Amino acid sequence: MSSVAAARALLAGLIEGGLTHLVLAPGSRSAPLVHAAAEAEARGEVTLTVRIDERVAAFTALGLATAGSGIVGVVTTSGTAVANLHPAALEAAAARTPLIAITADRPAELQGVGANQTVDQRGVFGAAPRWERTLEAGIDPAGARAAGLAAAAAASGRRSGVPGLAHINVRFREPLTPPPGAAVPAPLGGGRGPESARVEGESRFGGVV
């Protein structure tokens, strides 16, 4: 299964589970999630906001969730970028705010080989998440979609009765973008109406990866 297909399936599960808004802090390893999110936003299934700085992205997502925007996700690339989500993630857990941290990660063959900024992202938020899981590279669509549903349920409190933080760490293997001319999947259905992505300094986030 390609990384882009995994990202599409994961996002489908999150949206089906009630995710309403995604805040993206794009990077190279998170490119599959960026492409999947752009497709979903174009179909009116989710609202996107882009923030270049990961810490700003995390607190933007926290603010949206606190203001009643439903389940909100924040997407970051791999490595030290993930650490910048930590303060907002802890606040979401303490304040029982429905936030999902969706972190891109390197596959197993790129772990522990001295690659720049590679860190062990499993359990990075300690005991704060209500639910967390690392999806290995090549996960099948059904598994990715199920993980999205589980994360949304945990963040909303449908599993425990207490909303809060959920964390999905996804190990993506190259290629990280769709092949040229690839068809865009059909809509999931039940879209929330098209809305433009909001970007710092740009009218659209377009090809930022």
XYZ file of N, CA, C and O in Angstrom:
836
model
N 0.840 -1.187 0.000
C 0.000 0.000 0.000
C 0.878 1.240 0.000
O 1.832 1.334 0.780
N 0.588 2.210 -0.860
C 1.411 3.410 -0.929
C 1.159 4.312 0.274
O 0.122 4.232 0.940
N 2.114 5.191 0.539
C 1.973 6.119 1.656
C 0.799 7.061 1.444
O 0.070 7.397 2.394
N 0.591 7.501 0.207
C -0.534 8.402 -0.071
C -1.859 7.680 0.150
O -2.803 8.241 0.721
N -1.956 6.423 -0.260
C -3.173 5.648 -0.042
C -3.435 5.465 1.449
O -4.581 5.545 1.909
N -2.380 5.229 2.221
C -2.533 5.094 3.668
C -3.032 6.389 4.286
O -3.904 6.388 5.164
N -2.480 7.510 3.838
C -2.908 8.805 4.364
C -4.366 9.078 4.023
O -5.125 9.597 4.857
N -4.773 8.735 2.810
C -6.174 8.934 2.411
C -7.113 8.100 3.286
O -8.168 8.568 3.734
N -6.737 6.854 3.524
C -7.584 5.975 4.326
C -7.658 6.453 5.773
O -8.724 6.433 6.395
N -6.525 6.870 6.310
C -6.503 7.374 7.680
C -7.385 8.604 7.812
O -8.210 8.703 8.732
N -7.237 9.536 6.881
C -8.038 10.751 6.937
C -9.521 10.451 6.753
O -10.380 11.071 7.393
N -9.839 9.472 5.917
C -11.235 9.073 5.741
C -11.835 8.606 7.062
O -12.973 8.952 7.408
N -11.081 7.804 7.806
C -11.566 7.343 9.102
C -11.746 8.474 10.093
O -12.725 8.513 10.850
N -10.795 9.417 10.095
C -10.896 10.553 11.005
C -12.134 11.393 10.707
O -12.865 11.796 11.616
N -12.365 11.661 9.422
C -13.529 12.463 9.038
C -14.822 11.719 9.360
O -15.782 12.293 9.873
N -14.845 10.428 9.069
C -16.018 9.618 9.403
C -16.283 9.635 10.902
O -17.437 9.606 11.349
N -15.195 9.703 11.687
C -15.334 9.716 13.133
C -15.686 11.069 13.718
O -15.902 11.177 14.927
N -15.704 12.113 12.880
C -16.133 13.415 13.372
C -15.110 14.519 13.288
O -15.364 15.640 13.751
N -13.933 14.270 12.717
C -12.945 15.330 12.542
C -13.519 16.422 11.644
O -14.030 16.141 10.558
N -13.430 17.660 12.070
C -13.997 18.773 11.303
C -12.942 19.716 10.747
O -13.204 20.421 9.767
N -11.778 19.758 11.364
C -10.791 20.783 11.024
C -9.391 20.193 11.172
O -9.115 19.482 12.127
N -8.517 20.501 10.221
C -7.111 20.102 10.283
C -6.237 21.341 10.218
O -6.458 22.219 9.379
N -5.232 21.397 11.078
C -4.212 22.434 11.007
C -2.926 21.760 10.562
O -2.448 20.826 11.219
N -2.372 22.204 9.439
C -1.192 21.579 8.851
C 0.050 22.419 9.113
O 0.046 23.636 8.894
N 1.108 21.761 9.542
C 2.446 22.349 9.570
C 3.269 21.474 8.614
O 3.905 20.515 9.029
N 3.217 21.782 7.322
C 3.732 20.842 6.313
C 5.245 20.636 6.382
O 6.004 21.506 6.802
N 5.646 19.440 5.939
C 7.062 19.094 5.815
C 7.182 17.942 4.832
O 6.169 17.413 4.364
N 8.379 17.527 4.519
C 8.555 16.510 3.477
C 7.959 15.164 3.861
O 7.261 14.526 3.064
N 8.171 14.682 5.082
C 7.676 13.356 5.461
C 6.160 13.343 5.599
O 5.533 12.294 5.447
N 5.564 14.490 5.885
C 4.107 14.551 6.026
C 3.407 14.829 4.700
O 2.182 15.024 4.683
N 4.138 14.831 3.586
C 3.542 15.119 2.277
C 2.329 14.238 1.959
O 1.345 14.740 1.399
N 2.323 12.933 2.297
C 1.120 12.136 2.021
C -0.129 12.692 2.711
O -1.219 12.713 2.127
N 0.026 13.144 3.947
C -1.102 13.710 4.673
C -1.527 15.052 4.084
O -2.716 15.367 4.035
N -0.562 15.839 3.619
C -0.877 17.124 3.006
C -1.703 16.918 1.743
O -2.714 17.593 1.525
N -1.290 15.964 0.903
C -2.033 15.687 -0.327
C -3.438 15.166 -0.017
O -4.421 15.594 -0.624
N -3.532 14.229 0.922
C -4.846 13.680 1.276
C -5.760 14.753 1.847
O -6.957 14.801 1.551
N -5.193 15.636 2.668
C -5.994 16.702 3.264
C -6.457 17.697 2.211
O -7.596 18.180 2.258
N -5.581 18.005 1.245
C -5.963 18.935 0.183
C -7.118 18.376 -0.643
O -8.051 19.100 -1.014
N -7.064 17.083 -0.924
C -8.146 16.447 -1.681
C -9.457 16.498 -0.904
O -10.516 16.803 -1.472
N -9.388 16.195 0.399
C -10.597 16.194 1.215
C -11.167 17.602 1.354
O -12.384 17.797 1.332
N -10.294 18.584 1.493
C -10.758 19.970 1.600
C -11.426 20.431 0.310
O -12.450 21.122 0.328
N -10.870 20.005 -0.836
C -11.443 20.381 -2.128
C -12.845 19.788 -2.310
O -13.682 20.352 -3.022
N -13.106 18.648 -1.667
C -14.422 18.019 -1.739
C -15.375 18.538 -0.659
O -16.512 18.084 -0.556
N -14.905 19.445 0.185
C -15.747 20.002 1.230
C -15.913 19.120 2.438
O -16.865 19.282 3.200
N -14.986 18.185 2.659
C -15.124 17.227 3.757
C -14.446 17.672 5.044
O -14.735 17.136 6.116
N -13.527 18.625 4.957
C -12.804 19.084 6.126
C -12.331 20.507 5.846
O -12.163 20.900 4.690
N -12.148 21.283 6.901
C -11.617 22.640 6.785
C -10.132 22.620 7.138
O -9.739 21.977 8.115
N -9.326 23.323 6.372
C -7.876 23.334 6.574
C -7.378 24.715 6.977
O -7.872 25.733 6.494
N -6.383 24.706 7.836
C -5.610 25.903 8.156
C -4.146 25.494 8.098
O -3.798 24.390 8.546
N -3.285 26.329 7.562
C -1.861 26.028 7.476
C -1.071 27.017 8.325
O -1.295 28.229 8.247
N -0.181 26.509 9.127
C 0.749 27.306 9.916
C 2.145 26.708 9.720
O 2.339 25.510 9.905
N 3.088 27.526 9.361
C 4.430 27.027 9.059
C 5.141 26.523 10.302
O 5.872 25.537 10.263
N 4.944 27.182 11.426
C 5.593 26.796 12.682
C 4.740 25.761 13.415
O 3.541 25.955 13.621
N 5.360 24.674 13.838
C 4.604 23.577 14.461
C 3.985 23.973 15.796
O 2.875 23.563 16.120
N 4.697 24.745 16.579
C 4.139 25.159 17.869
C 2.912 26.032 17.659
O 1.891 25.875 18.338
N 2.990 26.953 16.702
C 1.840 27.800 16.374
C 0.683 26.941 15.860
O -0.479 27.157 16.210
N 1.005 25.952 15.016
C -0.032 25.061 14.491
C -0.750 24.336 15.621
O -1.988 24.223 15.619
N 0.007 23.851 16.591
C -0.590 23.104 17.695
C -1.524 23.979 18.522
O -2.635 23.563 18.882
N -1.092 25.195 18.825
C -1.954 26.068 19.628
C -3.129 26.608 18.817
O -4.189 26.884 19.381
N -2.958 26.740 17.503
C -4.099 27.099 16.659
C -5.155 26.002 16.716
O -6.351 26.271 16.869
N -4.713 24.749 16.596
C -5.636 23.618 16.674
C -6.308 23.555 18.037
O -7.522 23.314 18.146
N -5.530 23.770 19.084
C -6.091 23.754 20.438
C -7.144 24.848 20.594
O -8.212 24.615 21.173
N -6.863 26.037 20.057
C -7.818 27.129 20.152
C -9.109 26.830 19.408
O -10.206 27.119 19.904
N -8.987 26.244 18.225
C -10.179 25.883 17.457
C -11.034 24.864 18.213
O -12.261 24.973 18.279
N -10.365 23.858 18.774
C -11.097 22.831 19.516
C -11.744 23.411 20.770
O -12.883 23.080 21.117
N -11.031 24.299 21.437
C -11.572 24.927 22.647
C -12.784 25.789 22.323
O -13.737 25.877 23.108
N -12.755 26.411 21.134
C -13.846 27.295 20.727
C -15.071 26.539 20.225
O -16.072 27.159 19.855
N -14.981 25.218 20.195
C -16.146 24.433 19.813
C -16.191 24.028 18.364
O -17.278 23.787 17.823
N -15.033 23.914 17.723
C -14.990 23.495 16.318
C -15.066 21.986 16.151
O -14.798 21.466 15.072
N -15.401 21.273 17.191
C -15.466 19.808 17.113
C -14.092 19.198 17.304
O -13.210 19.772 17.955
N -13.909 18.013 16.738
C -12.608 17.350 16.824
C -11.659 18.021 15.836
O -11.966 18.145 14.648
N -10.510 18.453 16.317
C -9.529 19.146 15.485
C -8.235 18.339 15.479
O -7.814 17.805 16.515
N -7.616 18.240 14.300
C -6.344 17.545 14.180
C -5.232 18.509 13.839
O -5.461 19.527 13.179
N -4.031 18.193 14.294
C -2.849 18.960 13.913
C -1.842 17.986 13.305
O -1.574 16.930 13.873
N -1.332 18.332 12.133
C -0.433 17.457 11.372
C 0.955 18.061 11.350
O 1.128 19.256 11.053
N 1.956 17.248 11.655
C 3.332 17.708 11.575
C 4.201 16.662 10.894
O 3.830 15.491 10.793
N 5.347 17.100 10.435
C 6.300 16.187 9.831
C 7.106 15.485 10.919
O 6.849 15.665 12.113
N 8.086 14.699 10.527
C 8.805 13.857 11.488
C 9.925 14.604 12.196
O 10.271 15.736 11.859
N 10.505 13.944 13.184
C 11.681 14.455 13.875
C 11.358 15.447 14.966
O 10.330 15.355 15.645
N 12.239 16.439 15.127
C 12.079 17.394 16.221
C 10.838 18.253 16.060
O 10.393 18.886 17.027
N 10.247 18.296 14.866
C 8.994 19.038 14.676
C 7.915 18.539 15.631
O 7.090 19.324 16.114
N 7.926 17.240 15.905
C 6.900 16.653 16.772
C 6.978 17.226 18.185
O 5.957 17.440 18.842
N 8.190 17.489 18.657
C 8.362 17.994 20.018
C 7.678 19.342 20.212
O 7.269 19.685 21.328
N 7.535 20.106 19.132
C 6.904 21.417 19.238
C 5.403 21.339 19.491
O 4.775 22.346 19.832
N 4.807 20.148 19.325
C 3.391 19.965 19.641
C 3.158 19.746 21.135
O 2.020 19.840 21.603
N 4.215 19.455 21.872
C 4.074 18.966 23.237
C 3.313 19.911 24.175
O 2.391 19.468 24.892
N 3.635 21.207 24.226
C 2.898 22.069 25.172
C 1.392 22.087 24.917
O 0.597 21.951 25.853
N 0.987 22.250 23.656
C -0.445 22.275 23.341
C -1.083 20.917 23.575
O -2.240 20.827 24.010
N -0.340 19.853 23.306
C -0.867 18.507 23.532
C -1.164 18.280 25.011
O -2.208 17.722 25.379
N -0.250 18.709 25.871
C -0.468 18.556 27.309
C -1.655 19.401 27.779
O -2.431 18.975 28.641
N -1.787 20.598 27.210
C -2.932 21.436 27.581
C -4.251 20.798 27.152
O -5.244 20.846 27.875
N -4.264 20.198 25.957
C -5.480 19.528 25.487
C -5.868 18.393 26.424
O -7.050 18.209 26.742
N -4.875 17.639 26.859
C -5.149 16.531 27.776
C -5.687 17.043 29.099
O -6.673 16.513 29.635
N -5.066 18.092 29.634
C -5.475 18.606 30.942
C -6.846 19.277 30.891
O -7.629 19.187 31.837
N -7.139 19.931 29.765
C -8.393 20.669 29.637
C -9.511 19.831 29.022
O -10.603 20.337 28.804
N -9.230 18.568 28.724
C -10.217 17.669 28.121
C -10.766 18.249 26.807
O -11.979 18.315 26.594
N -9.832 18.654 25.965
C -10.158 19.262 24.678
C -9.917 18.251 23.574
O -8.853 17.621 23.530
N -10.867 18.049 22.644
C -10.730 17.004 21.623
C -9.724 17.364 20.519
O -10.064 17.978 19.515
N -8.474 16.968 20.732
C -7.384 17.257 19.807
C -6.701 15.958 19.388
O -6.460 15.080 20.227
N -6.394 15.833 18.098
C -5.667 14.668 17.598
C -4.352 15.130 16.998
O -4.335 15.933 16.059
N -3.253 14.649 17.534
C -1.926 14.904 16.972
C -1.640 13.812 15.945
O -1.647 12.623 16.274
N -1.418 14.222 14.708
C -1.142 13.281 13.614
C 0.278 13.550 13.143
O 0.541 14.560 12.483
N 1.205 12.676 13.515
C 2.618 12.937 13.267
C 3.176 11.971 12.235
O 3.045 10.758 12.370
N 3.790 12.519 11.197
C 4.458 11.682 10.205
C 5.789 11.206 10.783
O 6.437 11.912 11.558
N 6.192 10.010 10.396
C 7.417 9.413 10.936
C 8.168 8.707 9.819
O 7.603 8.410 8.755
N 9.436 8.424 10.062
C 10.246 7.671 9.109
C 10.015 6.173 9.306
O 9.721 5.726 10.422
N 10.152 5.372 8.250
C 9.980 3.916 8.392
C 11.119 3.300 9.191
O 12.131 3.954 9.470
N 10.947 2.042 9.545
C 11.905 1.372 10.430
C 13.332 1.396 9.890
O 14.291 1.545 10.660
N 13.493 1.276 8.571
C 14.849 1.216 8.016
C 15.598 2.545 8.119
O 16.818 2.592 7.937
N 14.883 3.620 8.431
C 15.525 4.921 8.596
C 15.606 5.336 10.068
O 15.975 6.465 10.379
N 15.266 4.418 10.958
C 15.367 4.675 12.388
C 16.716 4.179 12.905
O 17.196 3.121 12.527
N 17.323 4.954 13.787
C 18.556 4.523 14.434
C 19.757 4.403 13.520
O 20.663 3.613 13.794
N 19.792 5.165 12.437
C 20.924 5.097 11.500
C 21.635 6.434 11.408
O 22.415 6.665 10.481
N 21.384 7.318 12.351
C 22.068 8.603 12.361
C 21.489 9.644 11.432
O 22.126 10.670 11.182
N 20.283 9.396 10.907
C 19.658 10.376 10.016
C 19.327 11.643 10.793
O 18.907 11.595 11.952
N 19.516 12.774 10.140
C 19.327 14.071 10.788
C 17.911 14.227 11.338
O 16.931 13.963 10.646
N 17.826 14.663 12.591
C 16.575 14.985 13.276
C 15.639 13.797 13.460
O 14.448 13.982 13.731
N 16.119 12.580 13.325
C 15.266 11.419 13.561
C 15.192 11.139 15.063
O 16.221 11.040 15.729
N 13.976 11.009 15.574
C 13.774 10.703 16.990
C 12.769 9.573 17.101
O 12.029 9.285 16.159
N 12.730 8.930 18.259
C 11.714 7.909 18.509
C 10.428 8.626 18.889
O 10.325 9.203 19.970
N 9.452 8.605 18.002
C 8.221 9.357 18.212
C 7.134 8.562 18.926
O 6.075 9.104 19.246
N 7.385 7.288 19.187
C 6.401 6.470 19.882
C 6.335 6.892 21.348
O 7.335 6.960 22.029
N 5.140 7.209 21.811
C 4.984 7.600 23.203
C 5.592 8.943 23.548
O 5.876 9.216 24.717
N 5.772 9.808 22.548
C 6.455 11.073 22.775
C 5.701 11.975 23.737
O 6.301 12.810 24.412
N 4.375 11.802 23.843
C 3.580 12.647 24.735
C 3.325 11.995 26.092
O 2.469 12.454 26.855
N 4.056 10.936 26.382
C 3.944 10.292 27.678
C 2.559 9.724 27.930
O 1.969 9.075 27.059
N 2.043 9.971 29.140
C 0.737 9.427 29.527
C -0.416 10.347 29.142
O -1.570 10.058 29.472
N -0.138 11.442 28.435
C -1.185 12.424 28.136
C -2.285 11.923 27.195
O -3.456 12.224 27.411
N -1.961 11.162 26.130
C -3.023 10.773 25.189
C -4.037 9.800 25.790
O -3.680 8.899 26.560
N -5.310 9.972 25.428
C -6.338 8.991 25.781
C -6.123 7.710 24.972
O -6.498 6.619 25.399
N -5.536 7.864 23.782
C -5.308 6.735 22.865
C -4.157 7.115 21.952
O -4.024 8.276 21.557
N -3.297 6.164 21.650
C -2.244 6.429 20.671
C -1.822 5.141 19.985
O -1.973 4.037 20.532
N -1.304 5.307 18.782
C -0.863 4.146 18.010
C 0.138 4.592 16.953
O 0.005 5.682 16.387
N 1.134 3.744 16.695
C 2.051 3.954 15.579
C 1.658 3.017 14.457
O 1.564 1.799 14.659
N 1.382 3.572 13.290
C 1.056 2.784 12.103
C 2.327 2.578 11.302
O 2.986 3.543 10.903
N 2.690 1.331 11.080
C 3.902 1.035 10.329
C 3.685 1.269 8.845
O 2.566 1.200 8.337
N 4.748 1.539 8.140
C 4.681 1.768 6.695
C 4.044 0.568 6.008
O 4.316 -0.587 6.350
N 3.172 0.846 5.052
C 2.540 -0.222 4.291
C 1.256 -0.757 4.898
O 0.745 -1.779 4.450
N 0.706 -0.071 5.910
C -0.529 -0.549 6.528
C -1.656 -0.565 5.498
O -1.723 0.273 4.602
N -2.548 -1.550 5.604
C -3.636 -1.682 4.634
C -4.696 -0.608 4.877
O -4.791 -0.044 5.974
N -5.503 -0.294 3.841
C -6.494 0.774 3.977
C -7.482 0.557 5.115
O -7.846 1.501 5.810
N -7.935 -0.690 5.291
C -8.903 -0.953 6.351
C -8.310 -0.643 7.724
O -8.971 -0.066 8.592
N -7.058 -1.008 7.926
C -6.406 -0.739 9.201
C -6.195 0.741 9.444
O -6.376 1.236 10.561
N -5.816 1.463 8.389
C -5.611 2.900 8.524
C -6.927 3.606 8.834
O -6.997 4.492 9.690
N -7.980 3.202 8.147
C -9.292 3.822 8.380
C -9.780 3.513 9.797
O -10.330 4.380 10.482
N -9.573 2.277 10.233
C -9.986 1.896 11.589
C -9.231 2.701 12.634
O -9.798 3.098 13.663
N -7.946 2.950 12.387
C -7.156 3.744 13.321
C -7.711 5.166 13.407
O -7.769 5.762 14.490
N -8.113 5.719 12.256
C -8.706 7.041 12.268
C -9.987 7.093 13.080
O -10.215 8.023 13.864
N -10.834 6.097 12.911
C -12.080 6.028 13.679
C -11.798 5.926 15.176
O -12.452 6.578 15.996
N -10.808 5.105 15.542
C -10.482 4.919 16.952
C -9.937 6.209 17.565
O -10.293 6.574 18.695
N -9.081 6.910 16.822
C -8.522 8.157 17.330
C -9.612 9.197 17.529
O -9.637 9.911 18.549
N -10.527 9.303 16.566
C -11.618 10.266 16.683
C -12.517 9.932 17.863
O -12.970 10.824 18.594
N -12.778 8.646 18.065
C -13.612 8.228 19.196
C -12.952 8.582 20.522
O -13.606 9.048 21.462
N -11.638 8.368 20.601
C -10.917 8.668 21.834
C -10.896 10.167 22.110
O -11.125 10.616 23.237
N -10.620 10.967 21.071
C -10.533 12.411 21.256
C -11.872 13.005 21.664
O -11.937 13.933 22.474
N -12.952 12.465 21.125
C -14.282 12.999 21.426
C -14.819 12.532 22.767
O -15.790 13.081 23.280
N -14.194 11.488 23.321
C -14.679 10.936 24.581
C -15.694 9.830 24.407
O -16.257 9.337 25.378
N -15.938 9.402 23.165
C -16.929 8.340 22.944
C -16.464 7.003 23.523
O -17.279 6.135 23.806
N -15.175 6.842 23.710
C -14.672 5.592 24.289
C -14.653 5.638 25.817
O -14.976 4.666 26.484
N -14.242 6.770 26.355
C -14.026 6.850 27.798
C -15.011 7.757 28.515
O -15.064 7.757 29.754
N -15.772 8.552 27.748
C -16.632 9.548 28.356
C -15.910 10.847 28.648
O -16.527 11.818 29.089
N -14.585 10.863 28.405
C -13.773 12.050 28.681
C -12.991 12.417 27.422
O -12.112 11.673 26.996
N -13.286 13.537 26.780
C -12.531 13.937 25.598
C -11.118 14.364 25.974
O -10.817 14.604 27.139
N -10.274 14.450 24.981
C -8.898 14.852 25.262
C -7.997 14.635 24.066
O -8.409 14.754 22.907
N -6.759 14.261 24.340
C -5.732 14.119 23.313
C -5.669 12.686 22.790
O -5.719 11.721 23.560
N -5.576 12.547 21.471
C -5.250 11.265 20.838
C -4.036 11.494 19.951
O -3.795 12.612 19.478
N -3.256 10.448 19.728
C -2.021 10.590 18.937
C -1.898 9.433 17.955
O -1.942 8.263 18.345
N -1.778 9.783 16.670
C -1.481 8.792 15.629
C -0.134 9.143 15.026
O 0.061 10.249 14.510
N 0.799 8.209 15.100
C 2.132 8.371 14.523
C 2.212 7.434 13.315
O 2.006 6.228 13.427
N 2.466 7.996 12.127
C 2.400 7.210 10.895
C 3.764 7.169 10.219
O 4.313 8.215 9.864
N 4.289 5.963 10.042
C 5.590 5.792 9.391
C 5.396 5.659 7.881
O 4.946 4.620 7.394
N 5.750 6.715 7.174
C 5.583 6.755 5.731
C 6.890 6.402 5.025
O 7.956 6.894 5.385
N 6.766 5.571 3.996
C 7.909 5.203 3.158
C 7.756 5.877 1.793
O 6.648 6.051 1.291
N 8.848 6.278 1.192
C 8.800 6.886 -0.139
C 8.266 5.883 -1.160
O 8.475 4.683 -0.996
N 7.567 6.375 -2.206
C 7.306 7.776 -2.558
C 6.257 8.410 -1.652
O 5.315 7.747 -1.216
N 6.443 9.707 -1.412
C 5.588 10.430 -0.482
C 4.523 11.270 -1.177
O 3.707 11.912 -0.500
N 4.526 11.271 -2.502
C 3.542 12.036 -3.263
C 2.913 11.138 -4.317
O 3.502 10.135 -4.726
N 1.712 11.480 -4.795
C 1.074 10.669 -5.840
C 1.875 10.752 -7.135
O 2.549 11.751 -7.391
N 1.807 9.719 -7.982
C 2.475 9.791 -9.277
C 1.815 10.851 -10.154
O 0.629 11.146 -9.982
N 2.554 11.434 -11.093
C 1.964 12.453 -11.971
C 0.739 11.914 -12.707
O 0.751 10.794 -13.222
N -0.323 12.696 -12.728
C -1.530 12.301 -13.442
C -2.408 11.315 -12.715
O -3.388 10.816 -13.282
N -2.081 10.995 -11.452
C -2.879 10.021 -10.703
C -4.281 10.556 -10.459
O -4.486 11.749 -10.208
N -5.267 9.661 -10.526
C -6.658 10.052 -10.310
C -6.898 10.354 -8.840
O -6.353 9.707 -7.952
N -7.735 11.343 -8.576
C -8.122 11.681 -7.215
C -9.301 10.806 -6.816
O -10.252 10.648 -7.589
N -9.286 10.176 -5.625
C -10.373 9.294 -5.198
C -11.715 10.017 -5.141
O -11.796 11.233 -4.988
N -12.787 9.259 -5.243
C -14.140 9.804 -5.175
C -14.420 10.337 -3.776
O -13.786 9.936 -2.802
N -15.385 11.253 -3.643
C -15.727 11.818 -2.333
C -16.193 10.741 -1.356
O -16.732 9.707 -1.744
N -15.997 11.037 -0.080
C -16.470 10.133 0.965
C -17.977 10.252 1.135
O -18.622 9.339 1.607
N -18.534 11.420 0.790
C -19.957 11.672 1.020
C -20.156 12.429 2.314
O -19.372 12.329 3.239
N -21.243 13.194 2.342
C -21.559 13.932 3.563
C -20.621 15.073 3.832
O -20.338 15.383 4.989
N -20.081 15.713 2.793
C -19.153 16.819 2.976
C -19.799 17.975 3.717
O -21.010 18.155 3.716
N -18.939 18.788 4.332
C -19.434 19.893 5.148
C -19.504 21.203 4.388
O -19.742 22.242 4.960
N -19.250 21.165 3.079
C -19.277 22.402 2.299
C -17.878 22.911 2.088
O -17.068 22.916 3.013
N -17.531 23.322 0.862
C -16.161 23.740 0.570
C -15.798 25.015 1.293
O -16.585 25.946 1.406
N -14.602 25.046 1.815
C -14.064 26.236 2.436
C -12.613 26.358 2.020
O -11.917 25.366 1.828
N -12.134 27.589 1.894
C -10.756 27.812 1.470
C -9.818 27.611 2.643
O -10.120 27.970 3.777
N -8.660 27.037 2.348
C -7.636 26.910 3.368
C -7.098 28.286 3.711
O -6.974 29.147 2.863
N -6.767 28.493 4.991
C -6.205 29.754 5.418
C -4.722 29.564 5.658
O -4.310 28.684 6.396
N -3.927 30.417 5.041
C -2.486 30.231 5.053
C -1.786 31.514 5.435
O -2.200 32.598 5.034
N -0.741 31.417 6.221
C 0.056 32.576 6.565
C 0.756 33.078 5.311
O 1.618 32.405 4.739
N 0.396 34.263 4.838
C 1.089 34.875 3.727
C 0.710 34.344 2.369
O 1.324 34.722 1.369
N -0.279 33.454 2.260
C -0.686 32.896 0.984
C -2.213 32.839 0.905
O -2.888 32.716 1.928
N -2.755 32.878 -0.316
C -4.204 32.755 -0.474
C -4.633 31.304 -0.472
O -5.762 30.980 -0.165
N -3.728 30.413 -0.838
C -3.953 28.962 -0.800
C -2.637 28.314 -0.443
O -1.575 28.867 -0.725
N -2.688 27.132 0.212
C -1.407 26.506 0.523
C -0.854 25.741 -0.651
O 0.316 25.394 -0.692
N -1.673 25.477 -1.669
C -1.198 24.921 -2.927
C -0.230 23.766 -2.749
O -0.545 22.763 -2.151
N 0.989 23.939 -3.245
C 1.941 22.828 -3.265
C 2.916 22.815 -2.121
O 3.978 22.221 -2.233
N 2.620 23.501 -1.027
C 3.553 23.492 0.099
C 3.656 22.096 0.676
O 2.674 21.512 1.074
N 4.854 21.521 0.685
C 5.075 20.210 1.271
C 6.333 20.221 2.117
O 6.713 19.222 2.659
